[in-house]
Short mmCIF file of C-alpha atoms and ligand atoms in Angstrom, two decimals:
data_model
loop_
_atom_site.label_atom_id
_atom_site.label_comp_id
_atom_site.label_asym_id
_atom_site.label_seq_id
_atom_site.Cartn_x
_atom_site.Cartn_y
_atom_site.Cartn_z
CA UNK A 24 85.47 111.42 137.39
CA UNK A 25 88.30 109.43 138.74
CA UNK A 26 88.29 107.51 135.44
CA UNK A 27 88.42 110.77 133.44
CA UNK A 28 91.31 111.99 135.41
CA UNK A 29 93.18 108.77 134.71
CA UNK A 30 92.57 109.17 130.92
CA UNK A 31 93.86 112.73 130.97
CA UNK A 32 97.10 111.58 132.78
CA UNK A 33 97.54 108.82 130.13
CA UNK A 34 97.15 111.38 127.34
CA UNK A 35 99.55 113.81 128.95
CA UNK A 36 102.07 110.99 129.24
CA UNK A 37 101.92 110.37 125.43
CA UNK A 38 102.08 114.04 124.44
CA UNK A 39 98.59 113.80 122.92
CA UNK A 40 96.24 116.55 124.13
CA UNK A 41 92.58 115.61 124.84
CA UNK A 42 91.47 117.35 121.81
CA UNK A 43 93.77 115.63 119.25
CA UNK A 44 92.62 112.79 117.09
CA UNK A 45 93.38 109.63 118.94
CA UNK A 46 92.30 106.92 116.59
CA UNK A 47 94.30 104.63 114.13
CA UNK A 48 96.29 106.03 111.37
CA UNK A 49 96.64 104.73 107.76
CA UNK A 50 100.05 105.94 106.45
CA UNK A 51 99.33 106.16 102.65
CA UNK A 52 102.75 107.27 101.59
CA UNK A 53 105.72 105.52 103.15
CA UNK A 54 109.08 104.61 101.78
CA UNK A 55 111.54 102.12 103.20
CA UNK A 56 114.45 102.82 100.86
CA UNK A 57 117.97 101.28 100.97
CA UNK A 58 119.56 104.14 102.89
CA UNK A 59 117.30 103.45 105.83
CA UNK A 60 118.40 99.84 106.09
CA UNK A 61 121.23 99.19 103.57
CA UNK A 62 119.73 95.79 102.76
CA UNK A 63 120.35 94.71 106.49
CA UNK A 64 121.20 97.10 109.20
CA UNK A 65 121.25 100.89 108.22
CA UNK A 66 120.25 103.55 110.70
CA UNK A 67 116.67 102.47 110.68
CA UNK A 68 116.28 98.73 110.59
CA UNK A 69 112.90 96.98 110.71
CA UNK A 70 112.59 97.07 114.54
CA UNK A 71 113.22 100.76 114.53
CA UNK A 72 110.67 101.74 111.68
CA UNK A 73 108.12 99.40 113.08
CA UNK A 74 108.47 100.79 116.54
CA UNK A 75 107.91 104.26 115.24
CA UNK A 76 104.78 103.17 113.46
CA UNK A 77 103.48 101.29 116.55
CA UNK A 78 103.90 104.21 118.96
CA UNK A 79 102.23 106.53 116.58
CA UNK A 80 99.19 104.28 116.19
CA UNK A 81 99.94 103.62 112.54
CA UNK A 82 98.09 100.40 111.70
CA UNK A 83 98.40 100.20 107.89
CA UNK A 84 100.92 101.52 105.46
CA UNK A 85 101.22 101.94 101.69
CA UNK A 86 104.80 100.71 101.41
CA UNK A 87 106.97 101.51 98.43
CA UNK A 88 110.80 101.52 98.40
CA UNK A 89 113.79 101.96 96.24
CA UNK A 90 114.58 99.28 95.36
CA UNK A 91 111.49 97.11 96.15
CA UNK A 92 113.59 95.02 98.52
CA UNK A 93 112.56 97.43 101.36
CA UNK A 94 108.85 96.79 100.82
CA UNK A 95 109.34 93.06 100.56
CA UNK A 96 111.29 93.08 103.81
CA UNK A 97 108.27 94.85 105.52
CA UNK A 98 105.80 92.55 103.81
CA UNK A 99 107.50 89.36 104.93
CA UNK A 100 108.68 90.10 108.52
CA UNK A 101 107.09 88.47 111.53
CA UNK A 102 108.06 91.77 113.27
CA UNK A 103 105.51 93.66 111.13
CA UNK A 104 102.70 91.32 112.23
CA UNK A 105 103.84 91.72 115.80
CA UNK A 106 103.67 95.47 115.55
CA UNK A 107 100.08 95.16 114.25
CA UNK A 108 101.04 96.93 110.90
CA UNK A 109 99.18 95.82 107.68
CA UNK A 110 101.29 96.34 104.59
CA UNK A 111 99.86 97.37 101.40
CA UNK A 112 102.61 96.85 98.87
CA UNK A 113 103.19 99.15 95.88
CA UNK A 114 105.60 98.53 93.05
CA UNK A 115 108.14 101.23 93.05
CA UNK A 116 109.33 102.29 89.56
CA UNK A 117 112.87 103.18 90.57
CA UNK A 118 115.74 100.76 90.78
CA UNK A 119 118.05 103.63 91.49
CA UNK A 120 118.10 107.44 91.43
CA UNK A 121 118.76 107.66 87.75
CA UNK A 122 115.39 106.04 87.03
CA UNK A 123 113.59 109.15 88.47
CA UNK A 124 114.11 111.08 85.33
CA UNK A 125 113.65 108.50 82.68
CA UNK A 126 111.06 105.90 83.82
CA UNK A 127 108.25 107.38 81.73
CA UNK A 128 109.89 106.39 78.47
CA UNK A 129 111.96 103.36 79.55
CA UNK A 130 110.70 99.89 78.45
CA UNK A 131 112.83 98.12 81.00
CA UNK A 132 110.69 99.82 83.72
CA UNK A 133 107.44 98.46 82.19
CA UNK A 134 109.11 94.92 82.17
CA UNK A 135 110.22 95.34 85.79
CA UNK A 136 106.55 96.23 86.78
CA UNK A 137 105.28 93.17 84.85
CA UNK A 138 107.74 90.75 86.70
CA UNK A 139 107.17 92.39 90.13
CA UNK A 140 103.47 92.18 89.73
CA UNK A 141 103.72 88.50 88.63
CA UNK A 142 105.82 87.76 91.78
CA UNK A 143 103.59 89.53 94.46
CA UNK A 144 104.86 89.74 98.03
CA UNK A 145 104.48 87.81 101.25
CA UNK A 146 101.73 90.20 102.29
CA UNK A 147 99.83 89.31 99.07
CA UNK A 148 99.52 90.79 95.70
CA UNK A 149 100.82 94.23 94.93
CA UNK A 150 97.93 96.68 95.23
CA UNK A 151 99.51 99.71 93.41
CA UNK A 152 102.32 101.30 91.43
CA UNK A 153 104.38 104.26 92.60
CA UNK A 154 105.33 106.56 93.96
CA UNK A 155 106.54 108.01 90.84
CA UNK A 156 107.50 111.54 89.87
CA UNK A 157 106.97 113.76 86.92
CA UNK A 158 108.97 116.93 87.19
CA UNK A 159 107.78 117.99 83.77
CA UNK A 160 104.11 117.31 83.35
CA UNK A 161 104.48 116.67 79.54
CA UNK A 162 106.41 113.52 80.54
CA UNK A 163 103.01 112.12 81.40
CA UNK A 164 102.69 111.47 77.69
CA UNK A 165 105.76 109.16 77.67
CA UNK A 166 104.98 105.90 76.05
CA UNK A 167 105.68 103.92 79.33
CA UNK A 168 103.81 106.30 81.55
CA UNK A 169 100.75 105.85 79.23
CA UNK A 170 101.03 102.09 79.15
CA UNK A 171 101.41 101.99 82.97
CA UNK A 172 98.20 103.96 83.52
CA UNK A 173 96.20 101.59 81.22
CA UNK A 174 97.80 98.64 82.93
CA UNK A 175 96.90 99.98 86.46
CA UNK A 176 93.20 100.48 85.40
CA UNK A 177 92.95 97.07 83.94
CA UNK A 178 94.52 95.43 87.01
CA UNK A 179 92.74 97.73 89.47
CA UNK A 180 96.14 98.95 90.87
CA UNK A 181 96.18 102.27 92.62
CA UNK A 182 98.60 104.83 91.38
CA UNK A 183 100.68 107.09 93.70
CA UNK A 184 101.97 110.03 91.73
CA UNK A 185 103.95 113.09 92.77
CA UNK A 186 103.03 115.34 89.83
CA UNK A 187 101.30 118.60 89.00
CA UNK A 188 97.72 119.27 88.30
CA UNK A 189 98.37 119.29 84.44
CA UNK A 190 99.84 115.82 84.68
CA UNK A 191 96.87 114.54 86.53
CA UNK A 192 94.68 115.32 83.43
CA UNK A 193 97.31 113.70 81.15
CA UNK A 194 97.77 110.59 83.21
CA UNK A 195 93.85 110.08 83.50
CA UNK A 196 93.48 110.65 79.79
CA UNK A 197 95.79 107.63 79.17
CA UNK A 198 93.34 105.14 80.77
CA UNK A 199 90.48 103.33 78.80
CA UNK A 200 87.91 105.05 81.10
CA UNK A 201 89.41 108.57 80.64
CA UNK A 202 90.10 108.65 84.32
CA UNK A 203 86.64 107.60 85.60
CA UNK A 204 87.81 104.26 86.97
CA UNK A 205 91.50 104.72 87.73
CA UNK A 206 92.25 105.11 91.42
CA UNK A 207 94.99 107.61 91.84
CA UNK A 208 96.51 108.99 95.01
CA UNK A 209 97.85 112.42 94.33
CA UNK A 210 100.94 112.63 96.50
CA UNK A 211 101.09 115.86 98.41
CA UNK A 212 97.85 116.94 96.56
CA UNK A 213 100.01 119.11 94.40
CA UNK A 214 103.35 119.89 96.08
CA UNK A 215 103.61 122.87 93.73
CA UNK A 216 100.59 124.50 95.38
CA UNK A 217 97.77 124.03 92.95
CA UNK A 218 95.02 126.17 94.30
CA UNK A 219 92.20 124.63 96.48
CA UNK A 220 89.93 125.61 93.75
CA UNK A 221 91.92 123.64 91.18
CA UNK A 222 91.99 120.60 93.66
CA UNK A 223 88.27 120.94 93.82
CA UNK A 224 87.93 120.90 90.09
CA UNK A 225 89.97 117.74 89.64
CA UNK A 226 88.23 115.90 92.56
CA UNK A 227 84.93 116.67 90.89
CA UNK A 228 86.24 115.49 87.52
CA UNK A 229 87.82 112.28 88.59
CA UNK A 230 85.65 110.20 91.17
CA UNK A 231 88.65 108.06 92.19
CA UNK A 232 91.25 110.71 92.76
CA UNK A 233 92.52 110.92 96.38
CA UNK A 234 94.67 113.68 97.87
CA UNK A 235 97.54 112.61 100.22
CA UNK A 236 98.49 115.46 102.37
CA UNK A 237 102.21 115.38 103.27
CA UNK A 238 104.21 118.53 102.39
CA UNK A 239 100.94 120.20 100.98
CA UNK A 240 101.55 123.90 100.99
CA UNK A 241 98.97 126.13 102.67
CA UNK A 242 97.20 123.18 104.44
CA UNK A 243 97.99 124.26 107.98
CA UNK A 244 97.34 127.75 109.46
CA UNK A 245 97.84 129.23 113.04
CA UNK A 246 98.02 126.93 115.99
CA UNK A 247 98.63 123.85 113.76
CA UNK A 248 95.00 123.90 112.71
CA UNK A 249 93.74 123.37 109.14
CA UNK A 250 93.37 126.47 106.94
CA UNK A 251 89.75 127.25 106.21
CA UNK A 252 89.73 126.42 102.50
CA UNK A 253 91.23 122.96 103.16
CA UNK A 254 88.86 122.32 105.83
CA UNK A 255 85.95 123.11 103.45
CA UNK A 256 87.47 120.86 100.84
CA UNK A 257 87.70 117.90 103.24
CA UNK A 258 84.07 118.67 104.16
CA UNK A 259 83.15 118.57 100.54
CA UNK A 260 84.98 115.42 99.73
CA UNK A 261 85.15 113.45 103.06
CA UNK A 262 86.12 110.19 101.46
CA UNK A 263 88.97 111.45 99.34
CA UNK A 264 91.88 112.70 101.59
CA UNK A 265 94.61 110.53 103.15
CA UNK A 266 97.65 111.10 105.32
CA UNK A 267 101.24 110.14 104.54
CA UNK A 268 104.65 110.38 106.14
CA UNK A 269 106.66 110.40 102.92
CA UNK A 270 109.81 108.91 104.45
CA UNK A 271 111.90 109.74 101.43
CA UNK A 272 115.04 110.48 103.32
CA UNK A 273 116.25 109.24 106.71
CA UNK A 274 115.46 112.69 108.34
CA UNK A 275 111.76 111.87 107.77
CA UNK A 276 112.08 108.69 109.86
CA UNK A 277 113.61 110.89 112.63
CA UNK A 278 110.65 113.24 112.31
CA UNK A 279 108.05 110.45 112.23
CA UNK A 280 106.62 111.17 115.70
CA UNK A 281 106.15 114.89 115.11
CA UNK A 282 104.69 114.38 111.52
CA UNK A 283 102.10 112.12 112.99
CA UNK A 284 101.54 114.37 116.00
CA UNK A 285 100.91 117.29 113.66
CA UNK A 286 98.41 115.42 111.80
CA UNK A 287 96.61 114.34 115.03
CA UNK A 288 96.35 118.04 115.99
CA UNK A 289 94.64 119.31 113.00
CA UNK A 290 92.52 116.16 112.69
CA UNK A 291 91.39 116.87 116.30
CA UNK A 292 89.81 120.06 114.95
CA UNK A 293 87.48 118.27 112.60
CA UNK A 294 84.20 116.53 113.30
CA UNK A 295 85.11 112.97 114.80
CA UNK A 296 83.64 111.09 111.90
CA UNK A 297 85.56 113.08 109.29
CA UNK A 298 88.87 112.88 111.27
CA UNK A 299 88.50 109.15 111.53
CA UNK A 300 87.85 108.89 107.77
CA UNK A 301 90.98 110.95 106.90
CA UNK A 302 93.09 109.46 109.67
CA UNK A 303 92.06 105.84 108.84
CA UNK A 304 88.91 104.99 107.10
CA UNK A 305 89.45 106.30 103.65
CA UNK A 306 92.63 104.32 103.34
CA UNK A 307 91.18 101.23 104.75
CA UNK A 308 88.13 101.47 102.47
CA UNK A 309 90.39 102.06 99.33
CA UNK A 310 92.23 98.80 99.96
CA UNK A 311 89.41 96.73 101.60
CA UNK A 312 91.04 96.48 105.11
CA UNK A 313 88.94 96.09 108.28
ZN1 ZN B 401 107.40 110.07 98.44
#
């Protein structure tokens, strides 16, 4: 009894209520771009971002940054090890903001991916490509987008794509297996609000399609709990959903605590095994972490 009282006090002290998910978190969508650190000491230098991860129980991250130097800094720092954070490095396709709207047909992007892939990182080989954006789904037919999907499948690299549901089909069609083998994390699981039925259809069609849940419209309902149709989707595909912070601008670093706290709240409303899979286990299994 005394012991239980002590646990409650500890939880109150961290702002976590007893019902919230309290396990480790795999942040499957994290950027450490240059405006956060300016190559040395921007508003969010390494000790700052790592302390945010640590105090939120984030034990592993998919790191991708514009340019890749941010990912390399996270991957090579002693501080990352000390914070207990495992870095899963992804090759970002953007050297600068202009690349957002032309990467899919720019051969120099393909060359950059090849050279980054050959170099690897201090935390080991790159494990994926992205995040990339396609604001027009038809750009998924761009010659470089098509080549990169085939390359990813061949090298077993995971794709992190901010695209609509039409582009998911087009990207999958570009692989030798027609999407049966490619591992693709769908950033935001359709930020444009593809219906839960459409997400269900795509998950059924592609066995290695994963849904990352930052910014997903319609996910959370009253009291910060999951909306019923999303709860049902997670129960139908328990191994296919992931969390992400999407620290695409510095404001997201400032909100990092509340982003994770919001996740912990709705995870706490799921059966513990499912909460643990979405919070940690699915990402860990996808990248072979302990
Ligand atoms: Zn992002």
